[in-house]
Amino acid sequence: MSVTYEVENGVAWLTIDRPEARNALSKEVRDGLWEGTRRFVDDDSAAVLVLTGAGDKAFCAGGDLKEMAETALEIPPPDFLPVFGRNVDVPKPTIAAVNGVAYAGGFLLAQQCDLVVAASHARFAVTEVKVGRGAPWAAPLSWLVPPRIAMEILLTGDPLDAQRAREVGLVNDVVPLDELRSRTQALAERIAANAPLSVRAAKQTAYLQRQDVYDRADEIWAPVYRSRDAQEGPAAFREKRTPVWEGR
């Protein structure tokens, strides 16, 4: 199985278990994330979800570019993977325990969680500009961090280390890798011990300020997904060469 689900003292751990591929989002992983998310929503024994990755190198390195090149993926379908609060309602709290790089789709998975705890060696990046792909899912980024930081993340594609991510508000806490699970579990248990209706209402209230900009972002990024450059990026990755951008 590429994704595992387990509950510990009211805390569900949803783990991407594909460390040999840096926990990249293959179809099997995406299907597993959908199954695990739905299971958590329906699981009365779990009050908080923790999303993490196996191993110590990657939380999730993003989409499986080799798979994208093989399938010539253009615009990902609406159900490509679960996006909390957009294509699946997750009323209970969620935490990302980031155990390594969180790039592209991995950044998405961390961004969509309500809280983020990062190992000290974790790194975060929206790398789409480096491979010619789209990132409409990053529309809420300016709500999470200052707009100029969001612009830097989106335009450069360069990673932020864990400490910098905490400084700009993307991460709640930075901990040693060997303490990541225990510290995240302790945080989740503190939340799980609170009144569930109050917790869910608090989560809804916190998101009232966020304007839903996903639909407009989809319109902006659609021509990018359909461009020749969007196919060139994954192809260059698969062929281990530098991409040649055409701007079309």
mmCIF file of N, CA, C and O in Angstrom, residues 23-68:
data_model
loop_
_atom_site.group_PDB
_atom_site.id
_atom_site.type_symbol
_atom_site.label_atom_id
_atom_site.label_comp_id
_atom_site.label_asym_id
_atom_site.label_seq_id
_atom_site.Cartn_x
_atom_site.Cartn_y
_atom_site.Cartn_z
ATOM 1 N N ASN A 23 7.925 10.006 -2.051
ATOM 2 C CA ASN A 23 6.490 10.114 -1.770
ATOM 3 C C ASN A 23 5.738 10.934 -2.818
ATOM 4 O O ASN A 23 4.789 11.659 -2.498
ATOM 5 N N ALA A 24 6.166 10.802 -4.070
ATOM 6 C CA ALA A 24 5.524 11.523 -5.167
ATOM 7 C C ALA A 24 4.091 11.034 -5.377
ATOM 8 O O ALA A 24 3.740 9.896 -5.042
ATOM 9 N N LEU A 25 3.280 11.915 -5.971
ATOM 10 C CA LEU A 25 1.841 11.692 -6.073
ATOM 11 C C LEU A 25 1.458 10.870 -7.307
ATOM 12 O O LEU A 25 0.856 11.368 -8.255
ATOM 13 N N SER A 26 1.785 9.597 -7.280
ATOM 14 C CA SER A 26 1.324 8.690 -8.330
ATOM 15 C C SER A 26 -0.177 8.490 -8.198
ATOM 16 O O SER A 26 -0.791 8.886 -7.203
ATOM 17 N N LYS A 27 -0.771 7.846 -9.188
ATOM 18 C CA LYS A 27 -2.218 7.589 -9.107
ATOM 19 C C LYS A 27 -2.560 6.747 -7.880
ATOM 20 O O LYS A 27 -3.563 6.985 -7.199
ATOM 21 N N GLU A 28 -1.715 5.770 -7.579
ATOM 22 C CA GLU A 28 -1.969 4.922 -6.413
ATOM 23 C C GLU A 28 -1.942 5.750 -5.126
ATOM 24 O O GLU A 28 -2.777 5.555 -4.235
ATOM 25 N N VAL A 29 -1.000 6.685 -5.030
ATOM 26 C CA VAL A 29 -0.927 7.548 -3.849
ATOM 27 C C VAL A 29 -2.154 8.450 -3.779
ATOM 28 O O VAL A 29 -2.775 8.604 -2.716
ATOM 29 N N ARG A 30 -2.525 9.044 -4.902
ATOM 30 C CA ARG A 30 -3.681 9.939 -4.909
ATOM 31 C C ARG A 30 -4.952 9.199 -4.506
ATOM 32 O O ARG A 30 -5.765 9.712 -3.724
ATOM 33 N N ASP A 31 -5.120 7.989 -5.033
ATOM 34 C CA ASP A 31 -6.284 7.186 -4.651
ATOM 35 C C ASP A 31 -6.261 6.879 -3.157
ATOM 36 O O ASP A 31 -7.302 6.908 -2.481
ATOM 37 N N GLY A 32 -5.077 6.597 -2.630
ATOM 38 C CA GLY A 32 -4.948 6.303 -1.215
ATOM 39 C C GLY A 32 -5.253 7.504 -0.338
ATOM 40 O O GLY A 32 -5.839 7.369 0.742
ATOM 41 N N LEU A 33 -4.865 8.688 -0.799
ATOM 42 C CA LEU A 33 -5.172 9.909 -0.057
ATOM 43 C C LEU A 33 -6.680 10.158 -0.029
ATOM 44 O O LEU A 33 -7.227 10.583 0.995
ATOM 45 N N TRP A 34 -7.329 9.910 -1.157
ATOM 46 C CA TRP A 34 -8.790 10.046 -1.185
ATOM 47 C C TRP A 34 -9.443 9.074 -0.202
ATOM 48 O O TRP A 34 -10.315 9.459 0.593
ATOM 49 N N GLU A 35 -9.027 7.825 -0.251
ATOM 50 C CA GLU A 35 -9.615 6.821 0.627
ATOM 51 C C GLU A 35 -9.375 7.176 2.094
ATOM 52 O O GLU A 35 -10.284 7.099 2.932
ATOM 53 N N GLY A 36 -8.148 7.590 2.421
ATOM 54 C CA GLY A 36 -7.820 7.932 3.797
ATOM 55 C C GLY A 36 -8.554 9.162 4.290
ATOM 56 O O GLY A 36 -8.994 9.210 5.456
ATOM 57 N N THR A 37 -8.706 10.154 3.424
ATOM 58 C CA THR A 37 -9.429 11.366 3.813
ATOM 59 C C THR A 37 -10.885 11.058 4.114
ATOM 60 O O THR A 37 -11.437 11.496 5.132
ATOM 61 N N ARG A 38 -11.518 10.308 3.230
ATOM 62 C CA ARG A 38 -12.918 9.942 3.449
ATOM 63 C C ARG A 38 -13.078 9.075 4.704
ATOM 64 O O ARG A 38 -14.041 9.220 5.462
ATOM 65 N N ARG A 39 -12.121 8.208 4.919
ATOM 66 C CA ARG A 39 -12.172 7.359 6.111
ATOM 67 C C ARG A 39 -12.098 8.203 7.375
ATOM 68 O O ARG A 39 -12.835 7.979 8.336
ATOM 69 N N PHE A 40 -11.202 9.206 7.378
ATOM 70 C CA PHE A 40 -11.076 10.079 8.540
ATOM 71 C C PHE A 40 -12.360 10.857 8.802
ATOM 72 O O PHE A 40 -12.818 10.957 9.950
ATOM 73 N N VAL A 41 -12.944 11.416 7.759
ATOM 74 C CA VAL A 41 -14.169 12.199 7.923
ATOM 75 C C VAL A 41 -15.263 11.359 8.572
ATOM 76 O O VAL A 41 -16.027 11.846 9.413
ATOM 77 N N ASP A 42 -15.323 10.075 8.216
ATOM 78 C CA ASP A 42 -16.372 9.190 8.730
ATOM 79 C C ASP A 42 -15.977 8.460 10.013
ATOM 80 O O ASP A 42 -16.794 7.731 10.583
ATOM 81 N N ASP A 43 -14.746 8.646 10.466
ATOM 82 C CA ASP A 43 -14.205 7.879 11.592
ATOM 83 C C ASP A 43 -14.488 8.588 12.917
ATOM 84 O O ASP A 43 -13.825 9.579 13.264
ATOM 85 N N ASP A 44 -15.447 8.089 13.664
ATOM 86 C CA ASP A 44 -15.796 8.712 14.942
ATOM 87 C C ASP A 44 -14.716 8.538 15.998
ATOM 88 O O ASP A 44 -14.716 9.241 17.018
ATOM 89 N N SER A 45 -13.782 7.622 15.769
ATOM 90 C CA SER A 45 -12.703 7.402 16.736
ATOM 91 C C SER A 45 -11.550 8.383 16.547
ATOM 92 O O SER A 45 -10.640 8.438 17.375
ATOM 93 N N ALA A 46 -11.584 9.158 15.472
ATOM 94 C CA ALA A 46 -10.486 10.084 15.158
ATOM 95 C C ALA A 46 -10.986 11.523 15.170
ATOM 96 O O ALA A 46 -11.901 11.878 14.437
ATOM 97 N N ALA A 47 -10.377 12.343 16.025
ATOM 98 C CA ALA A 47 -10.777 13.746 16.148
ATOM 99 C C ALA A 47 -9.882 14.687 15.361
ATOM 100 O O ALA A 47 -10.279 15.805 15.024
ATOM 101 N N VAL A 48 -8.661 14.245 15.067
ATOM 102 C CA VAL A 48 -7.682 15.080 14.357
ATOM 103 C C VAL A 48 -6.967 14.198 13.343
ATOM 104 O O VAL A 48 -6.685 13.024 13.622
ATOM 105 N N LEU A 49 -6.668 14.758 12.180
ATOM 106 C CA LEU A 49 -5.898 14.046 11.152
ATOM 107 C C LEU A 49 -4.489 14.612 11.081
ATOM 108 O O LEU A 49 -4.307 15.834 11.056
ATOM 109 N N VAL A 50 -3.496 13.727 11.043
ATOM 110 C CA VAL A 50 -2.122 14.126 10.766
ATOM 111 C C VAL A 50 -1.724 13.526 9.424
ATOM 112 O O VAL A 50 -1.830 12.314 9.218
ATOM 113 N N LEU A 51 -1.288 14.373 8.511
ATOM 114 C CA LEU A 51 -0.824 13.942 7.196
ATOM 115 C C LEU A 51 0.690 14.010 7.184
ATOM 116 O O LEU A 51 1.279 15.040 7.540
ATOM 117 N N THR A 52 1.347 12.928 6.788
ATOM 118 C CA THR A 52 2.805 12.906 6.787
ATOM 119 C C THR A 52 3.312 11.985 5.687
ATOM 120 O O THR A 52 2.524 11.392 4.935
ATOM 121 N N GLY A 53 4.639 11.867 5.593
ATOM 122 C CA GLY A 53 5.260 10.990 4.609
ATOM 123 C C GLY A 53 6.203 10.023 5.291
ATOM 124 O O GLY A 53 6.691 10.278 6.396
ATOM 125 N N ALA A 54 6.461 8.905 4.643
ATOM 126 C CA ALA A 54 7.388 7.916 5.188
ATOM 127 C C ALA A 54 8.826 8.327 4.900
ATOM 128 O O ALA A 54 9.113 9.025 3.935
ATOM 129 N N GLY A 55 9.733 7.882 5.762
ATOM 130 C CA GLY A 55 11.143 8.166 5.571
ATOM 131 C C GLY A 55 11.547 9.518 6.126
ATOM 132 O O GLY A 55 10.767 10.197 6.791
ATOM 133 N N ASP A 56 12.782 9.912 5.836
ATOM 134 C CA ASP A 56 13.310 11.173 6.363
ATOM 135 C C ASP A 56 13.759 12.139 5.281
ATOM 136 O O ASP A 56 14.378 13.155 5.569
ATOM 137 N N LYS A 57 13.433 11.839 4.024
ATOM 138 C CA LYS A 57 13.871 12.700 2.924
ATOM 139 C C LYS A 57 12.752 13.613 2.424
ATOM 140 O O LYS A 57 12.996 14.779 2.116
ATOM 141 N N ALA A 58 11.537 13.064 2.318
ATOM 142 C CA ALA A 58 10.461 13.824 1.684
ATOM 143 C C ALA A 58 9.124 13.607 2.382
ATOM 144 O O ALA A 58 8.748 12.473 2.688
ATOM 145 N N PHE A 59 8.445 14.701 2.633
ATOM 146 C CA PHE A 59 7.020 14.677 2.987
ATOM 147 C C PHE A 59 6.262 14.271 1.731
ATOM 148 O O PHE A 59 5.524 13.302 1.705
ATOM 149 N N CYS A 60 6.484 15.031 0.667
ATOM 150 C CA CYS A 60 5.967 14.707 -0.667
ATOM 151 C C CYS A 60 6.652 15.646 -1.646
ATOM 152 O O CYS A 60 6.606 16.866 -1.469
ATOM 153 N N ALA A 61 7.309 15.079 -2.646
ATOM 154 C CA ALA A 61 8.050 15.883 -3.617
ATOM 155 C C ALA A 61 7.165 16.429 -4.725
ATOM 156 O O ALA A 61 7.659 17.087 -5.639
ATOM 157 N N GLY A 62 5.855 16.151 -4.661
ATOM 158 C CA GLY A 62 4.931 16.690 -5.657
ATOM 159 C C GLY A 62 4.426 15.626 -6.598
ATOM 160 O O GLY A 62 4.479 14.430 -6.310
ATOM 161 N N GLY A 63 3.931 16.073 -7.734
ATOM 162 C CA GLY A 63 3.387 15.149 -8.719
ATOM 163 C C GLY A 63 4.451 14.222 -9.265
ATOM 164 O O GLY A 63 5.648 14.531 -9.256
ATOM 165 N N ASP A 64 4.023 13.074 -9.746
ATOM 166 C CA ASP A 64 4.925 12.111 -10.364
ATOM 167 C C ASP A 64 5.166 12.562 -11.802
ATOM 168 O O ASP A 64 4.354 12.303 -12.697
ATOM 169 N N LEU A 65 6.277 13.277 -12.019
ATOM 170 C CA LEU A 65 6.517 13.886 -13.329
ATOM 171 C C LEU A 65 6.701 12.837 -14.423
ATOM 172 O O LEU A 65 6.335 13.072 -15.578
ATOM 173 N N LYS A 66 7.256 11.684 -14.073
ATOM 174 C CA LYS A 66 7.382 10.622 -15.082
ATOM 175 C C LYS A 66 5.996 10.148 -15.518
ATOM 176 O O LYS A 66 5.759 9.943 -16.711
ATOM 177 N N GLU A 67 5.103 9.994 -14.570
ATOM 178 C CA GLU A 67 3.730 9.598 -14.892
ATOM 179 C C GLU A 67 3.048 10.681 -15.709
ATOM 180 O O GLU A 67 2.323 10.387 -16.668
ATOM 181 N N MET A 68 3.267 11.957 -15.334
ATOM 182 C CA MET A 68 2.672 13.063 -16.090
ATOM 183 C C MET A 68 3.162 13.073 -17.532
ATOM 184 O O MET A 68 2.392 13.332 -18.461
#
